[in-house]
N, CA, C and O of each residue as an XYZ file, in Angstrom:
904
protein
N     136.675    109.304    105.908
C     135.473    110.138    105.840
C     135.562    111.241    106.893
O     136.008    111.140    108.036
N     135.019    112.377    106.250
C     135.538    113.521    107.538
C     134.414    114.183    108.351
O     134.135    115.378    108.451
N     133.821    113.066    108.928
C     132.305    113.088    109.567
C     132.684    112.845    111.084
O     133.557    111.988    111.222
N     132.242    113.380    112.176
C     132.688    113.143    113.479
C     131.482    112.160    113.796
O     130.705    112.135    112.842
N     131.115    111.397    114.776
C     129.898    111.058    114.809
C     130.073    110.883    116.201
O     131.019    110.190    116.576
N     129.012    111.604    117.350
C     129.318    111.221    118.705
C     127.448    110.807    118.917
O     126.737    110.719    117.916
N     126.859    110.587    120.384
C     125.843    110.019    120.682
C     125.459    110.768    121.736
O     126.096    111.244    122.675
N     123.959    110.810    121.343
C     122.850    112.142    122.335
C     122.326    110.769    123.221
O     122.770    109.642    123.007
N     121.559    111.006    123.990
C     121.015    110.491    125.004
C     119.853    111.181    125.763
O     119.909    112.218    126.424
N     118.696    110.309    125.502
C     117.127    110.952    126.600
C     116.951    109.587    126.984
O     116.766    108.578    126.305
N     117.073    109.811    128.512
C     116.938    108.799    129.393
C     115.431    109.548    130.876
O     115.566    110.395    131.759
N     114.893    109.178    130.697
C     113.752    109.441    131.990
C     113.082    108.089    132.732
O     113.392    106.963    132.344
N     112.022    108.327    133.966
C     111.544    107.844    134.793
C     110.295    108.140    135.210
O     110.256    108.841    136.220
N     109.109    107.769    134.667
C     107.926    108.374    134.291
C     107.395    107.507    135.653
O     107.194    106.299    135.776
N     107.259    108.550    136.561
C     105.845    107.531    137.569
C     104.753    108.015    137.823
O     104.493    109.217    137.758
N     104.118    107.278    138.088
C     102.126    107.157    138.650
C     102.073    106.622    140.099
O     102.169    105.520    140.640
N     101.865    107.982    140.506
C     102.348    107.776    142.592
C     103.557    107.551    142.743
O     104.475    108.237    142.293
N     103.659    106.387    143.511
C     104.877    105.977    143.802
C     105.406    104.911    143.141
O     106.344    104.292    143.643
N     104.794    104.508    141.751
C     105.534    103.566    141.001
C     106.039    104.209    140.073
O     105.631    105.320    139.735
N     107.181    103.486    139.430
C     107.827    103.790    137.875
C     106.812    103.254    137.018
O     106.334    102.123    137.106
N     106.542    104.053    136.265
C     105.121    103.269    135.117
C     106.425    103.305    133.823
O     106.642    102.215    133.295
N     107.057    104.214    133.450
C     107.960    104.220    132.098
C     109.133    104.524    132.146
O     109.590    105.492    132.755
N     109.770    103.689    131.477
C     111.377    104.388    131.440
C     111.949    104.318    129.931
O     111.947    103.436    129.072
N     112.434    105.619    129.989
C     112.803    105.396    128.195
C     114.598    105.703    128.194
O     115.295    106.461    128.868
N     114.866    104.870    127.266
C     116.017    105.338    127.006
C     116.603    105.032    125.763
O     116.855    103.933    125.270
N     116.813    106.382    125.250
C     117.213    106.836    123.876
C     118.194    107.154    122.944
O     118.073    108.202    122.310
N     119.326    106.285    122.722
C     120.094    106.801    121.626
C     120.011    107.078    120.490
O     119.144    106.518    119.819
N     120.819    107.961    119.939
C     120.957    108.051    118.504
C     121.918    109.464    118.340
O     122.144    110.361    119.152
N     122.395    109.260    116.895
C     124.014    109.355    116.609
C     123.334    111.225    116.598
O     122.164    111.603    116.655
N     124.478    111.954    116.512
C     125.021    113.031    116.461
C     126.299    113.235    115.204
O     127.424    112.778    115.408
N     125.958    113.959    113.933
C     127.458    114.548    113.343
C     128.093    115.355    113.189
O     127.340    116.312    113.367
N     129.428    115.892    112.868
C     129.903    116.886    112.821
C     130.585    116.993    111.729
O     131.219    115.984    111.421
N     130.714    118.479    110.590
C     132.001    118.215    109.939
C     132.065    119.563    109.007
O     131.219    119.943    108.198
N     132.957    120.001    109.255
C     133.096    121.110    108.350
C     133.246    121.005    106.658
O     133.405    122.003    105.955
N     133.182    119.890    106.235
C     132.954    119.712    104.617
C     131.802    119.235    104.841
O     131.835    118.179    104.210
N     131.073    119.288    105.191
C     129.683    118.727    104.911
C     128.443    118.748    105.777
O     127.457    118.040    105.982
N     129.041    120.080    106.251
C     127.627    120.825    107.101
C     126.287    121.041    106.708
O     125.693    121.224    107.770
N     125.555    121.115    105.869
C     124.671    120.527    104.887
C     124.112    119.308    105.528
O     123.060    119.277    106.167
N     125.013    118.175    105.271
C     124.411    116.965    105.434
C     123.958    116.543    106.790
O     122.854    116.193    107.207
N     125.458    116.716    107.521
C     124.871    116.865    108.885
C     123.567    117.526    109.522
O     122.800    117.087    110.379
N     123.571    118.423    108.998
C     122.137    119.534    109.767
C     121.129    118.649    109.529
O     120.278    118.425    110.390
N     121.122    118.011    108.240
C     119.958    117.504    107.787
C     119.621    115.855    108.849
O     118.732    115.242    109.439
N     120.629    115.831    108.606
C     120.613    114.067    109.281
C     120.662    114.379    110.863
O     120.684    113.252    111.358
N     120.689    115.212    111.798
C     120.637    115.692    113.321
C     119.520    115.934    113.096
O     118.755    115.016    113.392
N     118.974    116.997    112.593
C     117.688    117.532    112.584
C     116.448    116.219    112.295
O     115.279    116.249    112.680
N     117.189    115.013    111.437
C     116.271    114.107    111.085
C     115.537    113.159    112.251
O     114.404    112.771    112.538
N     117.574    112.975    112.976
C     117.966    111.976    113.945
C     116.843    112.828    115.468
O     115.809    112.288    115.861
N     117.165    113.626    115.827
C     116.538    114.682    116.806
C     115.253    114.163    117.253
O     114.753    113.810    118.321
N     114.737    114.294    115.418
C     112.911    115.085    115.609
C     112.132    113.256    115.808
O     111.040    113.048    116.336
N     112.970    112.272    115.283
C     112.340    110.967    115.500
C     112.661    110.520    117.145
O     111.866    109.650    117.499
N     113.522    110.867    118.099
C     114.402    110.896    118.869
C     113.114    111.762    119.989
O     112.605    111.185    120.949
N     112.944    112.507    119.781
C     112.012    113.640    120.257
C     110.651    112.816    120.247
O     110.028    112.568    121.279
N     110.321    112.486    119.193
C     108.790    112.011    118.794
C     108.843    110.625    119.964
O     107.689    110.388    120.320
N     109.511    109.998    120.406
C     109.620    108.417    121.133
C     109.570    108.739    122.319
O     108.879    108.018    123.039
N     110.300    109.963    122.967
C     110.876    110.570    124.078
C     109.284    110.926    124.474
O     108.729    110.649    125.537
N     108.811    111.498    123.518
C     107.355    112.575    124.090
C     106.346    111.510    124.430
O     105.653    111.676    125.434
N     106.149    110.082    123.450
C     105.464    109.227    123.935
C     105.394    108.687    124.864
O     104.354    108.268    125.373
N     106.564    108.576    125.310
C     107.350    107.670    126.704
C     106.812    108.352    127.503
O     106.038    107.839    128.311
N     107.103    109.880    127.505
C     106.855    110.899    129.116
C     105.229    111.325    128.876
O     104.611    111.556    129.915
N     104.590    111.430    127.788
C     103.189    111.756    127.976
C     101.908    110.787    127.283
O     100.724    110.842    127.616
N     102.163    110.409    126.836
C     101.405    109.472    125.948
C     100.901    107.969    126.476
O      99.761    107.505    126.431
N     101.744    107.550    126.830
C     102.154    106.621    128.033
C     101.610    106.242    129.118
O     100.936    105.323    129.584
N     102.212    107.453    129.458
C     101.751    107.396    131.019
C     100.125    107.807    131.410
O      99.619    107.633    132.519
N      99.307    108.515    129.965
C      98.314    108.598    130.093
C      97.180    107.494    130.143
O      96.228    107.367    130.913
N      97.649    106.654    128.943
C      97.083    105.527    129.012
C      97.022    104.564    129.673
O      96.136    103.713    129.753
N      98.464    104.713    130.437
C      98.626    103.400    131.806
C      97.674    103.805    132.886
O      97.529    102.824    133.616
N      96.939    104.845    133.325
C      96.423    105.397    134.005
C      94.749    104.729    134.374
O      93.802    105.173    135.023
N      94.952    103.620    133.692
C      93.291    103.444    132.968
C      93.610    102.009    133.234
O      92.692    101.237    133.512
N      95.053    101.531    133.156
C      94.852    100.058    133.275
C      96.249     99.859    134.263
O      96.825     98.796    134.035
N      96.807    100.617    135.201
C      97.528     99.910    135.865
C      97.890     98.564    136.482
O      98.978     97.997    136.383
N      96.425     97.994    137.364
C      96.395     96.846    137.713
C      96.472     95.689    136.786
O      96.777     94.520    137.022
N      96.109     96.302    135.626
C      96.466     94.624    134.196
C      97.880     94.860    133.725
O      98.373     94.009    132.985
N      98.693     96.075    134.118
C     100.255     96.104    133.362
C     101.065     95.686    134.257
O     100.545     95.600    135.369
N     102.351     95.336    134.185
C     103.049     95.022    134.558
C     104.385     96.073    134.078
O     105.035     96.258    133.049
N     104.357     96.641    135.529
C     105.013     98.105    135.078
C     107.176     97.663    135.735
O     107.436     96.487    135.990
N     107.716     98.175    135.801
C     107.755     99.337    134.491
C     107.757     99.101    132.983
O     108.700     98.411    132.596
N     106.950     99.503    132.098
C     106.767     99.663    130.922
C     108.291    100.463    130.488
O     108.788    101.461    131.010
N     108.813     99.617    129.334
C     110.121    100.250    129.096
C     110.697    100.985    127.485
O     111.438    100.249    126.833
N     110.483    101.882    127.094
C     110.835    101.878    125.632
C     112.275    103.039    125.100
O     112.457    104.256    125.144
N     113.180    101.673    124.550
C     114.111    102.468    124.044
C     114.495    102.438    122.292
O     113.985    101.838    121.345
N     115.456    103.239    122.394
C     116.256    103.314    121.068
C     117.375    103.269    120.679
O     118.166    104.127    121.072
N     117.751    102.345    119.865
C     119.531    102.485    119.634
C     119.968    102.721    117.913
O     119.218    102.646    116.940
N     120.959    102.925    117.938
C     121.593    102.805    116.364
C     122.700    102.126    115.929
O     123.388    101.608    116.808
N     123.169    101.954    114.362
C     124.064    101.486    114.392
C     124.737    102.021    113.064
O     124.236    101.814    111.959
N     126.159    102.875    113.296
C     126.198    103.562    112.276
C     126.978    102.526    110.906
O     128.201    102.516    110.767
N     126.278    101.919    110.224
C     126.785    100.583    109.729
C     127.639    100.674    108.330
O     128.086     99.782    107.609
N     127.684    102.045    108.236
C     128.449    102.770    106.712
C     129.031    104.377    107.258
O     128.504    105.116    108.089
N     130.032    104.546    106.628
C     130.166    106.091    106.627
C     131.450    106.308    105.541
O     132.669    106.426    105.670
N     130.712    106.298    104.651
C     132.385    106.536    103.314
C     132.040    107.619    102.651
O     131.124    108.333    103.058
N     132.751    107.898    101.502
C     132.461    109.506    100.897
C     131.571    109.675     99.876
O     131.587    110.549     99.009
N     130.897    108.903    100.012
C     129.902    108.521     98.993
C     128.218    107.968     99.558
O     127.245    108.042     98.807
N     128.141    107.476    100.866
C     127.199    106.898    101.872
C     127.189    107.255    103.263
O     128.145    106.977    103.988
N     126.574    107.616    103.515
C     126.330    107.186    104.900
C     125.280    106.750    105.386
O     124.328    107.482    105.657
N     125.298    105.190    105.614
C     124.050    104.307    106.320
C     123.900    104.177    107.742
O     124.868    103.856    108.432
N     122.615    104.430    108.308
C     122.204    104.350    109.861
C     120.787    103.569    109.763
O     119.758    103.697    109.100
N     121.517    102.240    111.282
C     120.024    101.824    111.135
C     119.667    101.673    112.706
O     120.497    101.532    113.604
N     118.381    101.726    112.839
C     117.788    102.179    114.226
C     116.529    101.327    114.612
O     115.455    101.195    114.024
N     117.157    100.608    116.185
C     115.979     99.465    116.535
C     115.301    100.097    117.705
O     115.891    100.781    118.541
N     114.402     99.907    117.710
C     113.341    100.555    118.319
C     112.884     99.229    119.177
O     112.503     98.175    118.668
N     113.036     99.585    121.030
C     112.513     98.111    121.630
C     111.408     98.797    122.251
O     111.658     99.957    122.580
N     110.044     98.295    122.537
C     108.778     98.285    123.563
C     108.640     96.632    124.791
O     108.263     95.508    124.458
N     108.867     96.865    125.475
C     108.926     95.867    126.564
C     108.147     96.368    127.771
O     108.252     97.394    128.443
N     107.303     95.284    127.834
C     106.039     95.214    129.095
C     106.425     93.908    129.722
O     105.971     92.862    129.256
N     107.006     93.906    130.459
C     107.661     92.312    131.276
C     108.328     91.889    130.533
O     109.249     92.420    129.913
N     107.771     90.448    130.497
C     108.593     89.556    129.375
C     108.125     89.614    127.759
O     108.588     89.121    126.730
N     106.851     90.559    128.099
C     106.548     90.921    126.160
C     107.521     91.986    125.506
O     107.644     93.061    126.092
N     107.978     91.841    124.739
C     108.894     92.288    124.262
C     108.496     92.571    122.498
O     108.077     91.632    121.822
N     108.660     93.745    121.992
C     108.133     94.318    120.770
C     109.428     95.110    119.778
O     109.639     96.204    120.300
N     110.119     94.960    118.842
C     111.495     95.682    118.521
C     110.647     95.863    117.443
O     109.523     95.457    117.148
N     111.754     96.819    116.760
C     111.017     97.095    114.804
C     112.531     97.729    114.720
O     113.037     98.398    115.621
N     113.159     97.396    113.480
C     114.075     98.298    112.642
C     113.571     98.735    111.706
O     112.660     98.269    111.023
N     114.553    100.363    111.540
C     114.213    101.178    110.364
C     115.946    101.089    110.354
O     116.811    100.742    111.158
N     115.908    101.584    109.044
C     117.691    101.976    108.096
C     117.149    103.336    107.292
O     115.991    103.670    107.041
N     117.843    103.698    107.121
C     118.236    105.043    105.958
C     119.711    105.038    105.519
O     120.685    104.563    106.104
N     119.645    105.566    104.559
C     121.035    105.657    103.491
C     120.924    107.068    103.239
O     119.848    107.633    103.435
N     121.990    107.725    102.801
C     121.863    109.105    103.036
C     123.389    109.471    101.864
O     124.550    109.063    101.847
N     122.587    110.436    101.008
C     124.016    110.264     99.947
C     125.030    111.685    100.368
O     124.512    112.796    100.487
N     125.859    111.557    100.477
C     127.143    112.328    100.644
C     127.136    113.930     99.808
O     127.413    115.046    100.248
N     126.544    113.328     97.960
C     126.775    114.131     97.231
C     125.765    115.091     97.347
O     126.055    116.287     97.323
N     124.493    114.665     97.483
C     123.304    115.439     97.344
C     122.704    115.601     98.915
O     121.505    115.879     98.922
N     123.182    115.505     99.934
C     122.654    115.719    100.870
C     121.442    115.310    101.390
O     120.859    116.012    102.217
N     121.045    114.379    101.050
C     119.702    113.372    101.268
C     119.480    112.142    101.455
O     120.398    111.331    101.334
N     118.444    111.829    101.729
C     118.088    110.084    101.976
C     118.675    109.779    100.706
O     118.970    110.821    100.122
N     119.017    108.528     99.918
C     119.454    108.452     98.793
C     118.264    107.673     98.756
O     117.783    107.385     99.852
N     117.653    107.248     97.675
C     116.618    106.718     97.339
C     117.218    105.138     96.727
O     118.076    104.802     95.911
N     116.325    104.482     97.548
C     116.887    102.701     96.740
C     117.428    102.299     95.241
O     118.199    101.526     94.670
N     116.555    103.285     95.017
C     116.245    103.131     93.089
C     117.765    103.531     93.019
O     118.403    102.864     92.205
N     118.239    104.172     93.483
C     119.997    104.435     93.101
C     120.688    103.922     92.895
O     121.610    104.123     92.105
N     120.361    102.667     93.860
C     121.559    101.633     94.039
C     121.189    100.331     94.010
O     122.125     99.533     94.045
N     119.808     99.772     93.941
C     120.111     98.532     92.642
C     118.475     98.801     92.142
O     117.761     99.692     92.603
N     118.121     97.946     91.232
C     117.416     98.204     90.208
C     115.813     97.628     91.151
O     115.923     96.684     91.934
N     114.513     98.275     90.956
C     113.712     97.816     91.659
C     111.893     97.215     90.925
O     110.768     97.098     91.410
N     112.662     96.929     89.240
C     111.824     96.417     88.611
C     111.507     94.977     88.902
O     112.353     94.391     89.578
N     109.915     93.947     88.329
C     109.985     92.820     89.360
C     111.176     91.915     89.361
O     111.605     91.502     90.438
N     111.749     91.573     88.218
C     112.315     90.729     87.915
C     114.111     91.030     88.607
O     114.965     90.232     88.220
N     114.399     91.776     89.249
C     115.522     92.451     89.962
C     115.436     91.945     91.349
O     116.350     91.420     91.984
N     113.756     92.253     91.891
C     113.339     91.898     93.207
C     113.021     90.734     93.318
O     113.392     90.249     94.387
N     112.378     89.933     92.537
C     112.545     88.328     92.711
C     114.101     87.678     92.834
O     114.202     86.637     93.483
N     115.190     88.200     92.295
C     116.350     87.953     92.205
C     117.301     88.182     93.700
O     118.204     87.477     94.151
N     116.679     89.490     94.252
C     116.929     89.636     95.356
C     116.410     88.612     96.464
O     117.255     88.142     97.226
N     115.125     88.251     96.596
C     114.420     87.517     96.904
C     114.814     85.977     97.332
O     114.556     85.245     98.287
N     115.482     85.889     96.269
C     116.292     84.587     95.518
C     117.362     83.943     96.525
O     117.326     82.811     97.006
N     118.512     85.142     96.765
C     119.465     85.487     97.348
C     118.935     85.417     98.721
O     119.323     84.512     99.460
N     117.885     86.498     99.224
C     118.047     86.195    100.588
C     117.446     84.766    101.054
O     118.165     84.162    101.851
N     116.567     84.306    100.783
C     115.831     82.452    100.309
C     117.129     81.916    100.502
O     117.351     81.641    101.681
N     118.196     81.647     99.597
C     119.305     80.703     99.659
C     120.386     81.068    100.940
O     121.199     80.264    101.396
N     120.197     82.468    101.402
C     120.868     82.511    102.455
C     119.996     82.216    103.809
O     120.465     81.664    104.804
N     118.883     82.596    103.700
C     117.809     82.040    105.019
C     117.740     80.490    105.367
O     117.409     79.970    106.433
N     118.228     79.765    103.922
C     118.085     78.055    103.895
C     119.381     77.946    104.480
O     119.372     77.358    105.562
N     120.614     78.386    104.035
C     122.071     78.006    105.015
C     121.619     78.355    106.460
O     121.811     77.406    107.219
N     121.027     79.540    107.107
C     121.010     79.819    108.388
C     120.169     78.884    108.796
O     120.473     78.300    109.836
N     118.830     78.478    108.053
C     117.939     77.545    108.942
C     118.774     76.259    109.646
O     118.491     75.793    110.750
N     119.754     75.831    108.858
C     120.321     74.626    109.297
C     121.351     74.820    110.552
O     121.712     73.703    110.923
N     121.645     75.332    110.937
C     122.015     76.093    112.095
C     120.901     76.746    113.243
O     120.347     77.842    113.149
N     120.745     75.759    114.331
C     120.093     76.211    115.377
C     120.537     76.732    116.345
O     120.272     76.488    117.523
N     121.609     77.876    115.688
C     121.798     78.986    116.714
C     120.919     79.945    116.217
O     120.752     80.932    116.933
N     119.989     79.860    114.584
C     119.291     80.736    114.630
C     118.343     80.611    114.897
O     117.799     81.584    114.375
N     117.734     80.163    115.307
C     116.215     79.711    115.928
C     115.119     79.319    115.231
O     114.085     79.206    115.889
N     115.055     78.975    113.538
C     114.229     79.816    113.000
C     112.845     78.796    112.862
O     113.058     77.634    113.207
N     112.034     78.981    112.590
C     110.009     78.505    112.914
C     110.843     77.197    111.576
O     111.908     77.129    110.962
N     109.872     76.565    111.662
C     109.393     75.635    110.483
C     109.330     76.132    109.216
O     110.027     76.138    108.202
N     108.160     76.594    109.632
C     107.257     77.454    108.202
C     107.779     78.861    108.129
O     106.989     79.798    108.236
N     109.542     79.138    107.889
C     110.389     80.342    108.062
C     110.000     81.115    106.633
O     109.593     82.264    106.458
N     110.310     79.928    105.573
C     109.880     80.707    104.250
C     108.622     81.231    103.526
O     108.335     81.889    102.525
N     107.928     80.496    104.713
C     106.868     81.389    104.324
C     106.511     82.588    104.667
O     105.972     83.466    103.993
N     106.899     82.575    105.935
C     106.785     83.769    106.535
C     107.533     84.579    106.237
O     107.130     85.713    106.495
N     108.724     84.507    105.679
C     109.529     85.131    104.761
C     109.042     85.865    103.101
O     109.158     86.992    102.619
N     108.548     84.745    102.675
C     107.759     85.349    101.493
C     106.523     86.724    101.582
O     106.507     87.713    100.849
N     105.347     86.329    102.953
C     104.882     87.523    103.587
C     105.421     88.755    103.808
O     104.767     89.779    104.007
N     106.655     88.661    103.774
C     107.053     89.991    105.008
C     108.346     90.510    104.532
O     108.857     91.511    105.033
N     108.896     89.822    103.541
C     110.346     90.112    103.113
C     109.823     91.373    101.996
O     109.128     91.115    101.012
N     110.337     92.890    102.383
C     110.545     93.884    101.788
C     111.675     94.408    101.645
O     112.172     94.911    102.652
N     112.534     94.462    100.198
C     113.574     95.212     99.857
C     113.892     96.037    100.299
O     115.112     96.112    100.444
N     112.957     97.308    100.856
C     113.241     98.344    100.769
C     114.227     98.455    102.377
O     115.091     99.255    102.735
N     113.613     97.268    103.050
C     114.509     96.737    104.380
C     115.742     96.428    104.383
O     116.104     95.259    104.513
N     116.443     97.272    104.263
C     117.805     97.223    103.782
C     118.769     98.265    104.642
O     118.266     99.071    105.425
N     120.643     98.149    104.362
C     121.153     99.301    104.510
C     122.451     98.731    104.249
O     122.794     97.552    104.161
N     122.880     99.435    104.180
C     124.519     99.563    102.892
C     125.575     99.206    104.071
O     125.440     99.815    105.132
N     126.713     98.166    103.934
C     127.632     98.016    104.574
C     128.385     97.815    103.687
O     128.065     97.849    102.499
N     129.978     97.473    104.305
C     131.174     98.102    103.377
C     131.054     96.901    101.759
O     131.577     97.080    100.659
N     130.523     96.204    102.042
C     131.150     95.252    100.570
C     129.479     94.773     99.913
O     129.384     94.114     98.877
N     128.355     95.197    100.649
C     127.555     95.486     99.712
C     126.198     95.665    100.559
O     126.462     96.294    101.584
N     124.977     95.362    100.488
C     123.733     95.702    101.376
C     122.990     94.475    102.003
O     122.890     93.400    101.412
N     122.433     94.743    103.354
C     122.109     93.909    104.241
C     120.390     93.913    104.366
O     119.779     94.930    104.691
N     119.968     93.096    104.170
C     118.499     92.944    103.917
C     118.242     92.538    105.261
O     119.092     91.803    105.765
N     117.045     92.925    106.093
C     116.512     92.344    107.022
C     114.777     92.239    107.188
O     113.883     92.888    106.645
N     114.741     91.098    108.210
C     113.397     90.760    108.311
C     113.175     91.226    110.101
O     113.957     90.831    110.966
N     112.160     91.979    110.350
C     112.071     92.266    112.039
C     111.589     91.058    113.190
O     110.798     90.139    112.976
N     112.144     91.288    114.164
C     112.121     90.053    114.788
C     111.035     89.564    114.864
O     109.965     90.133    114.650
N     111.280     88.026    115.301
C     109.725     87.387    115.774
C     109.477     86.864    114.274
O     108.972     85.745    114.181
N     109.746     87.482    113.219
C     109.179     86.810    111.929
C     109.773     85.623    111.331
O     108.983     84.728    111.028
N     111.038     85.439    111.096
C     111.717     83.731    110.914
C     111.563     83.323    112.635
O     111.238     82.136    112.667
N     111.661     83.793    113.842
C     112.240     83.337    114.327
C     111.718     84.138    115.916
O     111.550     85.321    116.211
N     111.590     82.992    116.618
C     111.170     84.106    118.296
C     112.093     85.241    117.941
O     112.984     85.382    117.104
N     111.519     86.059    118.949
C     111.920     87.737    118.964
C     113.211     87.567    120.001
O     113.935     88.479    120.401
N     113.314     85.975    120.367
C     114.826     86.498    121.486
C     116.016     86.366    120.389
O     117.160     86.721    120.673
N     115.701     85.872    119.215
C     117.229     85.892    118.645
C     116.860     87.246    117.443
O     117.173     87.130    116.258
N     116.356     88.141    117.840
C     116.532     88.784    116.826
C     116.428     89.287    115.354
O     116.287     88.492    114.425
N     116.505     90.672    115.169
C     116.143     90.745    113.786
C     116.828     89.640    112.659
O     117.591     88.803    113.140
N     116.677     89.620    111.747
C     116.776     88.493    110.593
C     117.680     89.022    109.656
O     117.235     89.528    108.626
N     119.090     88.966    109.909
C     119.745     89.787    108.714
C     120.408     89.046    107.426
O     120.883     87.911    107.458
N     120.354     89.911    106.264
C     121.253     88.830    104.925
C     121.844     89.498    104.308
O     121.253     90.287    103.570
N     123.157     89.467    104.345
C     123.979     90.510    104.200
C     124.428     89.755    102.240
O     124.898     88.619    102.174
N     124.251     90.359    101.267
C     124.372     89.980    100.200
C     125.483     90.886     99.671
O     125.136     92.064     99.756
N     126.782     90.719     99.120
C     127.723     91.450     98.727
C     127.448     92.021     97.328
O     126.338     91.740     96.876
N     128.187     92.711     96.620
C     127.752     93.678     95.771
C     128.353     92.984     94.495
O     128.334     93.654     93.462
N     128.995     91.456     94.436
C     129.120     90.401     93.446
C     128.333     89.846     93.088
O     128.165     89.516     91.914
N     127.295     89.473     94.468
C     125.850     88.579     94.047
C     124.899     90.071     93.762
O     123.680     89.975     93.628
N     125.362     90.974     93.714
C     123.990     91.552     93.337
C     124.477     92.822     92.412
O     124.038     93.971     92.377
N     125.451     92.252     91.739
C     125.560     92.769     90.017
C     124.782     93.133     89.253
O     124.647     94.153     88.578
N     124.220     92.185     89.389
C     122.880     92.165     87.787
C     122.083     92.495     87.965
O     121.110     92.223     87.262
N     121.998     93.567     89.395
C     120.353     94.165     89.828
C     121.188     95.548     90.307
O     120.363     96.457     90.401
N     122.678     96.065     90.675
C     122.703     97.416     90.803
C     122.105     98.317     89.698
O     121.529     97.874     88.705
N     122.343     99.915     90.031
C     121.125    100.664     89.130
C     122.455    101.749     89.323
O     122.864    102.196     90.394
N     122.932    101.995     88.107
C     123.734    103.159     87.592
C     125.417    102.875     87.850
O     126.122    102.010     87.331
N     125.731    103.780     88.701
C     127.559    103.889     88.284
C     127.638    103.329     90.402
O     128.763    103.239     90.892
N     126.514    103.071     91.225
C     126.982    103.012     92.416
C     126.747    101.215     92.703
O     125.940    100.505     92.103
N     127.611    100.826     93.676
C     129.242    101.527     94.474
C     130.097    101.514     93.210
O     130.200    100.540     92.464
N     130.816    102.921     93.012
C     131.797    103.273     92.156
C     133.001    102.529     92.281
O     133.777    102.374     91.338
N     133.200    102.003     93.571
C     134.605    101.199     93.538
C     134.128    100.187     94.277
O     134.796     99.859     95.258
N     132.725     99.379     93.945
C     132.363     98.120     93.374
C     132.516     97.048     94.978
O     132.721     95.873     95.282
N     132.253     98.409     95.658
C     132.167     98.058     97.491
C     133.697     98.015     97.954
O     134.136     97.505     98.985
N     134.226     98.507     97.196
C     135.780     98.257     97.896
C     136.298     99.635     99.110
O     136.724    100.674     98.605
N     136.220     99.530    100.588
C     136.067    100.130    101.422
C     137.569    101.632    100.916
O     138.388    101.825    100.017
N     137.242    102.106    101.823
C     137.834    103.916    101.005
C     139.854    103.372    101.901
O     140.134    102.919    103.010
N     140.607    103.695    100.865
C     141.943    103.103    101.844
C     142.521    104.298    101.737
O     143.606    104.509    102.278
């Protein structure tokens, strides 16, 4: 793939007197490429302005409100961002981005993903790439259920009792993002499972989920670009 991809950085130190009240620190990807300048602009400009929007909260938003309750926080208040560029072939490029808020030992993450198509220069829309009528999404459903039941039995993953239910609540398709041999469904932390082990991932290959893709994609049926 003839995409460069390097990493920006907003890192600050927000204080109130002489304490640190916030510290943010911010990654997220950067691309480059002379076949596909287009896409890039679009996906920097995307990456930037969300990048920007976290940064501005951290240094003003923040620090306004801590202003009002210092003595009940437990400072420094910390919020960052990372990514993970989890696809990049000539046909995809998937990025997904966890977002942490930490006040001591409270601790708050959320992931977002985007997919982004090569050809058309855009988010690619789910509907592209597998089918999102009910009977497709119960199937999906299905899949991540039988893979959440193998992980429960394993207590390296931590997961609650009552995992599937809370699974049934909260499990949205659209929580997804494309890796090389097919797409990875996730649940945000804290929901199967305390927030110290992490988001909830189910990586389903593009064999088990045949009978729910939507058109001609992956064209070479997840087989990575050689």
């Amino acid at each position: 793939m003839s995409i460069s991809i390097t990493e920006k950085k907003i890192k600050s130190k927000v204080r109130l007197g002489e304490r640190v009240a916030v510290v943010e620190n911010i990654k997220y990807p950067y691309f480059e490429s002379e076949k596909h300048k287009k896409l890039c602009k679009k996906m920097n400009d995307f990456y930037s302005s969300i990048a920007e929007k976290y940064s501005y909260h951290a240094r003003n938003k923040l620090p306004r409100k801590l202003k009002f309750k210092l003595l009940t926080c437990r400072l420094p208040i910390a919020l960052s961002m990372s990514y993970t560029v989890s696809l990049c072939q000539d046909d995809i490029v998937s990025i997904v981005l966890d977002l942490t808020f930490s006040e001591g030992k409270s601790i708050k993450t959320r992931r977002f993903s985007q997919m982004w198509s090569v050809k058309n220069n855009c988010i690619l829309p789910l509907s592209d790439i597998i089918k999102l009528d009910r009977a497709s999404k119960r199937k999906i459903f299905s899949l991540v259920c039988t893979s959440a039941a193998e992980n429960a039995e394993n207590p390296a993953f931590g997961y609650y009792s009552d995992y599937l239910v809370n699974l049934s609540k909260h499990f949205d398709v659209h929580n997804c993002f494309a890796v090389p041999k097919g797409l990875c469904f996730y649940v945000n932390a804290g929901i199967l499972s305390p927030i110290k082990y992490g988001t909830s991932n189910f990586v389903l290959g593009y064999d088990k989920l045949c009978d729910v893709l939507s058109g001609d994609y992956p064209a070479d049926n997840g087989e990575e670009d050689k």
